[in-house]
PDB file of C-alpha atoms and ligand atoms in Angstrom:
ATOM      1  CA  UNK A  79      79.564  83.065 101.444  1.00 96.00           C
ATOM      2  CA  UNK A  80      77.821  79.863 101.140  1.00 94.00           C
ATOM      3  CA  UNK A  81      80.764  78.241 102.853  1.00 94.00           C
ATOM      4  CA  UNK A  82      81.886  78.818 106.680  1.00 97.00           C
ATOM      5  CA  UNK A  83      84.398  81.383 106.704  1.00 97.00           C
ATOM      6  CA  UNK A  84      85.319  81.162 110.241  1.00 97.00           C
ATOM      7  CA  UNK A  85      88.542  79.741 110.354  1.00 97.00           C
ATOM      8  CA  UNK A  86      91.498  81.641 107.794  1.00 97.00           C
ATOM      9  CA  UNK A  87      92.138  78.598 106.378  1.00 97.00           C
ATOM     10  CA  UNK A  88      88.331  78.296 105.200  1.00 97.00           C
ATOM     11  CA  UNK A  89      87.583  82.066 104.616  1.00 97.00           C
ATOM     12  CA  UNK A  90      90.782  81.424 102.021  1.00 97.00           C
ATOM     13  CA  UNK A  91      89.364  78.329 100.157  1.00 97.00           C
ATOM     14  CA  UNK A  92      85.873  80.501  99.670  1.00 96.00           C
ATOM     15  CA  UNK A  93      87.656  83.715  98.410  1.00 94.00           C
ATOM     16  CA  UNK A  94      89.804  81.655  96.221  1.00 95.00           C
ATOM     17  CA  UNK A  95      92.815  83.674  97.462  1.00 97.00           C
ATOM     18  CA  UNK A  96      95.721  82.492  99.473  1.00 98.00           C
ATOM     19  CA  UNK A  97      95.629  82.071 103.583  1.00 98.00           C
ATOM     20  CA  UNK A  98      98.324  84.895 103.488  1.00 98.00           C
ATOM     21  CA  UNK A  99      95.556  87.378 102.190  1.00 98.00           C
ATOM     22  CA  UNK A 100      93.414  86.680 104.712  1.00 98.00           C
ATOM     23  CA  UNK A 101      93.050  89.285 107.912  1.00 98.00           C
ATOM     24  CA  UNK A 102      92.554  87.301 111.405  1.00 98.00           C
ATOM     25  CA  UNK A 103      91.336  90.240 113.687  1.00 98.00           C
ATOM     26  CA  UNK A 104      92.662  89.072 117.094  1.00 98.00           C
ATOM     27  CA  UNK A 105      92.046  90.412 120.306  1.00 97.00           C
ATOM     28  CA  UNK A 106      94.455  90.518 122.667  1.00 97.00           C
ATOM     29  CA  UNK A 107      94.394  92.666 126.516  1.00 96.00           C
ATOM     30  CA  UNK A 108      97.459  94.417 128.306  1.00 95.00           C
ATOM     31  CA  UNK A 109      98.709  92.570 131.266  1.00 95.00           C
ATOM     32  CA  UNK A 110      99.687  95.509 133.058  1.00 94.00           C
ATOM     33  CA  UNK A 111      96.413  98.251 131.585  1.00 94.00           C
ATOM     34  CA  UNK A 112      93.847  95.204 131.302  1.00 94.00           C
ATOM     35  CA  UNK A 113      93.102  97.576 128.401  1.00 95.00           C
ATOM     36  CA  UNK A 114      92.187  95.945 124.802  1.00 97.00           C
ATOM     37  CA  UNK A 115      94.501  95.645 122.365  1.00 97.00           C
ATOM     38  CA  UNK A 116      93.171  94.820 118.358  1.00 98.00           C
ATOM     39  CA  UNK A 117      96.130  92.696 116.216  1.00 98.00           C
ATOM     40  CA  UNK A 118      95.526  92.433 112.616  1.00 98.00           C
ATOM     41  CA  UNK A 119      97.413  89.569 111.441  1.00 98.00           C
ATOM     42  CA  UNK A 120      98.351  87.868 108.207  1.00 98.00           C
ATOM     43  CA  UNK A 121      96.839  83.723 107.911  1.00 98.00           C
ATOM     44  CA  UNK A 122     100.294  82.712 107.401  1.00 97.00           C
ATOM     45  CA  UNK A 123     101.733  84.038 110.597  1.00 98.00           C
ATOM     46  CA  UNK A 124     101.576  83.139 113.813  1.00 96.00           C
ATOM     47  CA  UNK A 125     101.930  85.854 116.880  1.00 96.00           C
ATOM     48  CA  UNK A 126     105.224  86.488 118.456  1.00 95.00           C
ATOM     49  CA  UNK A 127     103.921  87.687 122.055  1.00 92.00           C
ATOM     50  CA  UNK A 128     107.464  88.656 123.395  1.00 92.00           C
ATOM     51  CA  UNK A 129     108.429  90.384 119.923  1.00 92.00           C
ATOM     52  CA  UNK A 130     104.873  92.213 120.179  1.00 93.00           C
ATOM     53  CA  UNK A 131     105.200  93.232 123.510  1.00 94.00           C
ATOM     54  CA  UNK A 132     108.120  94.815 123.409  1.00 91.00           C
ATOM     55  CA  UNK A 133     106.745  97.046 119.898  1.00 88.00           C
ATOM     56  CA  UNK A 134     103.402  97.923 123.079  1.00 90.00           C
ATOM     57  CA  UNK A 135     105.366  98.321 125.678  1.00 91.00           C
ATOM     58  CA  UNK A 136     103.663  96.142 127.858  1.00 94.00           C
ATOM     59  CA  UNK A 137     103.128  92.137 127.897  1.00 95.00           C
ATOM     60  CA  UNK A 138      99.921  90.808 126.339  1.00 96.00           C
ATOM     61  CA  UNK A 139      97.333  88.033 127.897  1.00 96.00           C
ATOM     62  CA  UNK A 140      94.844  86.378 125.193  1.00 96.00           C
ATOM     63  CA  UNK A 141      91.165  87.352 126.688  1.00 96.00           C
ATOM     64  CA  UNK A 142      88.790  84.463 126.469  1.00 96.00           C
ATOM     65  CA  UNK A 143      85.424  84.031 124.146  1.00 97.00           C
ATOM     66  CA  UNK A 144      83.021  86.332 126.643  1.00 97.00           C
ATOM     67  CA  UNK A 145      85.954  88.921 126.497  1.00 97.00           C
ATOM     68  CA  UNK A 146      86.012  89.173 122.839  1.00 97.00           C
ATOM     69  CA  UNK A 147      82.435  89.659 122.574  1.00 98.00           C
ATOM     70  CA  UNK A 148      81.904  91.887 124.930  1.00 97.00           C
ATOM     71  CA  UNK A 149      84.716  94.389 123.564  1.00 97.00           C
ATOM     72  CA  UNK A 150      84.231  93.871 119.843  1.00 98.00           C
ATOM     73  CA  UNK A 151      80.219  93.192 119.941  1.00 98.00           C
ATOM     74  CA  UNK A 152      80.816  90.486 117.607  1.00 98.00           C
ATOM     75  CA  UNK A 153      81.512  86.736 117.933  1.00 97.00           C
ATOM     76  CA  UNK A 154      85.308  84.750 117.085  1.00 97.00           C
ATOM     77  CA  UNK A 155      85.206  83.729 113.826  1.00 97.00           C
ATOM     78  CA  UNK A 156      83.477  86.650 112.294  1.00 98.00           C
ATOM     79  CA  UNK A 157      85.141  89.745 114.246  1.00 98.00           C
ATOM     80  CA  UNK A 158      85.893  92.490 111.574  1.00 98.00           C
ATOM     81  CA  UNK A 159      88.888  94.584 111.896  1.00 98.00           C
ATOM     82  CA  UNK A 160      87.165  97.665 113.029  1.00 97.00           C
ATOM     83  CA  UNK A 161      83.309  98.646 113.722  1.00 97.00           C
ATOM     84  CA  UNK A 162      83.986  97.461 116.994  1.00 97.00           C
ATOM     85  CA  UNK A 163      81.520  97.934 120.525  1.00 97.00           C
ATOM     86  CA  UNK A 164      84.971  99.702 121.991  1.00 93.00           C
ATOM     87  CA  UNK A 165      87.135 101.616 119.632  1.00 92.00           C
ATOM     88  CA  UNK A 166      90.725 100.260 120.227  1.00 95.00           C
ATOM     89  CA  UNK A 167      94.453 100.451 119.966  1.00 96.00           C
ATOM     90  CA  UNK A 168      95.262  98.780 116.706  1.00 97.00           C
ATOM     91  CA  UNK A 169      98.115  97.114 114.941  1.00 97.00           C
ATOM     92  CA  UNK A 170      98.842  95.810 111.856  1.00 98.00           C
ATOM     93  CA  UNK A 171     101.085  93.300 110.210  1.00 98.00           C
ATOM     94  CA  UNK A 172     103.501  94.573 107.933  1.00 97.00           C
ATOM     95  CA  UNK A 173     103.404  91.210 105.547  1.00 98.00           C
ATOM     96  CA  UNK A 174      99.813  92.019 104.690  1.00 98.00           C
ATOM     97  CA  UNK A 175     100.878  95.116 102.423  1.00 98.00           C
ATOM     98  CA  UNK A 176     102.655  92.458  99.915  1.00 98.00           C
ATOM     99  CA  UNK A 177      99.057  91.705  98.596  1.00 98.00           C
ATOM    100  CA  UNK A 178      96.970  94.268  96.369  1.00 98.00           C
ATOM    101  CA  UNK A 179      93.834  92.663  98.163  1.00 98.00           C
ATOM    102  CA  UNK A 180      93.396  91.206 101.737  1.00 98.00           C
ATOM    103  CA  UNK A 181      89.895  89.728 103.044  1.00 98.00           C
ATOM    104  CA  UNK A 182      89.020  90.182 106.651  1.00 98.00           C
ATOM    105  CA  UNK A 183      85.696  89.046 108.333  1.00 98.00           C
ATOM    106  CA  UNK A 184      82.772  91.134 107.829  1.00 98.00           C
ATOM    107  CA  UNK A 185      80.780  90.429 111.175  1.00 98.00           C
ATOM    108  CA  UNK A 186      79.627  86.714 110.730  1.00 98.00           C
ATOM    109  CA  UNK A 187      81.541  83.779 110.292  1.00 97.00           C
ATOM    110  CA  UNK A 188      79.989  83.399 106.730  1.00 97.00           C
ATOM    111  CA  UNK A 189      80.856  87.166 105.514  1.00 98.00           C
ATOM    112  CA  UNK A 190      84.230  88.303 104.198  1.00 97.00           C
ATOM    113  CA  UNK A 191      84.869  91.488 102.541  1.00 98.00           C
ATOM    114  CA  UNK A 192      88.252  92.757 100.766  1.00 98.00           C
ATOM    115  CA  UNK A 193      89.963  95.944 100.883  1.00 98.00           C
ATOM    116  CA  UNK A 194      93.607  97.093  99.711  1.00 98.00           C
ATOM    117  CA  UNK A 195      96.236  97.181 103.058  1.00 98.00           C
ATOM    118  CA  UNK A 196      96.726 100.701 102.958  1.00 98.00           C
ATOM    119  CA  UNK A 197      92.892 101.216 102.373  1.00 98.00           C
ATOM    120  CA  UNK A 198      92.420  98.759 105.911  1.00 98.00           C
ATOM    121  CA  UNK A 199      95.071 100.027 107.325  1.00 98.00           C
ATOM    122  CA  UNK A 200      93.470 103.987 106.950  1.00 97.00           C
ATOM    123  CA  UNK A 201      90.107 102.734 107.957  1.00 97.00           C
ATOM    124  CA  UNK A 202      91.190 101.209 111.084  1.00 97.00           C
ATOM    125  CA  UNK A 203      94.086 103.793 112.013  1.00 97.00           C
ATOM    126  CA  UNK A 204      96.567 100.806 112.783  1.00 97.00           C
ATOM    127  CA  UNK A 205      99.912 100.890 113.361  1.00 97.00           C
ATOM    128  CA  UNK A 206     101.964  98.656 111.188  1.00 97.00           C
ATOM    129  CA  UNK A 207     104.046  96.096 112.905  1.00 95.00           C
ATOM    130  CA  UNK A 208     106.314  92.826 112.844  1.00 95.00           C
ATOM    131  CA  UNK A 209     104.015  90.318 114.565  1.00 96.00           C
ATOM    132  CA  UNK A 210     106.273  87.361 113.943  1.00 95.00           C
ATOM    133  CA  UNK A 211     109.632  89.319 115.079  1.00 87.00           C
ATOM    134  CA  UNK A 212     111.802  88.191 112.398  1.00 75.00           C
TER     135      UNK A 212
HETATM  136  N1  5CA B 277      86.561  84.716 109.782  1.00 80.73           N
HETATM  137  C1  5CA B 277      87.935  84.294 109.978  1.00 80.73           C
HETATM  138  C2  5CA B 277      88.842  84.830 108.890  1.00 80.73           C
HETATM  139  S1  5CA B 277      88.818  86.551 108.759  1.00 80.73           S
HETATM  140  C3  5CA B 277      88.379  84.714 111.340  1.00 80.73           C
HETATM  141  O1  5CA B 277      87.684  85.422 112.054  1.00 80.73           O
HETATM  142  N2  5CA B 277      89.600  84.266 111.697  1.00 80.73           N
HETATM  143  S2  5CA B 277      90.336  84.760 113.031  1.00 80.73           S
HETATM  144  O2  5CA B 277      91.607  84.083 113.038  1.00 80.73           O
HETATM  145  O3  5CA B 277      90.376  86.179 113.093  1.00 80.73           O
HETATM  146  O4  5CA B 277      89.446  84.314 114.218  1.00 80.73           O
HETATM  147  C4  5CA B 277      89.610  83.103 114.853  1.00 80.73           C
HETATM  148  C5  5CA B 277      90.668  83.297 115.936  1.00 80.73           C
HETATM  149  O5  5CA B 277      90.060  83.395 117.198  1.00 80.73           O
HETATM  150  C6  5CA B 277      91.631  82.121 116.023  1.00 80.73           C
HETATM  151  O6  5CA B 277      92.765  82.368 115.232  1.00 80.73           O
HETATM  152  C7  5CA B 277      91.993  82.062 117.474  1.00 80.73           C
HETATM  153  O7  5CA B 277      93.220  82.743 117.678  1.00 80.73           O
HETATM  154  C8  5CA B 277      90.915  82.854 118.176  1.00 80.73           C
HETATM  155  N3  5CA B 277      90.140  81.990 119.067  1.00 80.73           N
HETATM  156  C9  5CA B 277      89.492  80.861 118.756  1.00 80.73           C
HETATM  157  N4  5CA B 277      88.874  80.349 119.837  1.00 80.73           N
HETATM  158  C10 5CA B 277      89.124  81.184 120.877  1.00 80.73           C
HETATM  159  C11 5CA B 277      88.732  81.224 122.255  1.00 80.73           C
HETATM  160  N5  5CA B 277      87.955  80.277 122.783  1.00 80.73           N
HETATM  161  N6  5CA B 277      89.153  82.237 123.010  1.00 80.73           N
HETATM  162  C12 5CA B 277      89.929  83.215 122.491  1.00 80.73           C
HETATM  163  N7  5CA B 277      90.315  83.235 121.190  1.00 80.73           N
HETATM  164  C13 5CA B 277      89.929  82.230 120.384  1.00 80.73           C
END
């Protein structure tokens, strides 16, 4: 994109889609396994971290800048939802499967591509979840 895409908010204005559509690939890290934990999460909703942790089974702790690097191998703001450095347990937002396309970051915070949910959902093996615990 000629346009920053590193926010949800922006990747949406460049796609010309709605912030819903867009796939924020967050990281997240068991308190209790230290072990990383990939959320794949509508634009429109924010985390529930008590309703989450109790779908894991253990709480989560939001891992800082260096953290998300060093896991994913890519930067925040243009971490895709798979193709990671570490292969990871993954989980998906249920809300996302209400659009026929969703755009997630493609590696850069200037690259987007789209995909179908249940195509994104098969390429990154995620479990589909309620992330806002409604
Ligand atoms: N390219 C866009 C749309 S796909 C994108 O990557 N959005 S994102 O939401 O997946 O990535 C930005 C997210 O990184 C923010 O929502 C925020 O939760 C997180 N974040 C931002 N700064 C930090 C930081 N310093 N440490 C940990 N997480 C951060």
């Amino acid at each position: 994109m000629p346009e920053s895409t590193r926010t949800a908010e922006e990747a949406a204005l460049a796609c010309g889609c709605i912030v819903a559509q867009i796939v924020k690939s967050l990281l997240f890290r068991g308190a209790t396994s230290g072990k990383p934990v990939l959320l794949l999460v509508s634009g429109k909703n924010r985390v529930n971290e008590k309703a989450v942790a109790a779908d894991l089974g253990e709480a989560l702790t939001r891992p800082d800048a260096a953290f998300v690097r060093e896991i994913t191998g890519f930067a925040i703001g243009g971490v895709p939802p798979f193709a990671h450095a570490t292969p990871m347990a993954t989980y998906m937002d249920r809300d996302l499967l209400a659009y026929d396309r969703v755009f997630a970051a493609a590696g850069t915070p200037r690259t987007i591509f789209s995909a179908a949910p249940a195509a994104l959902q098969t390429a990154t093996g995620a479990t589909l979840i309620d992330v806002t615990g409604k």
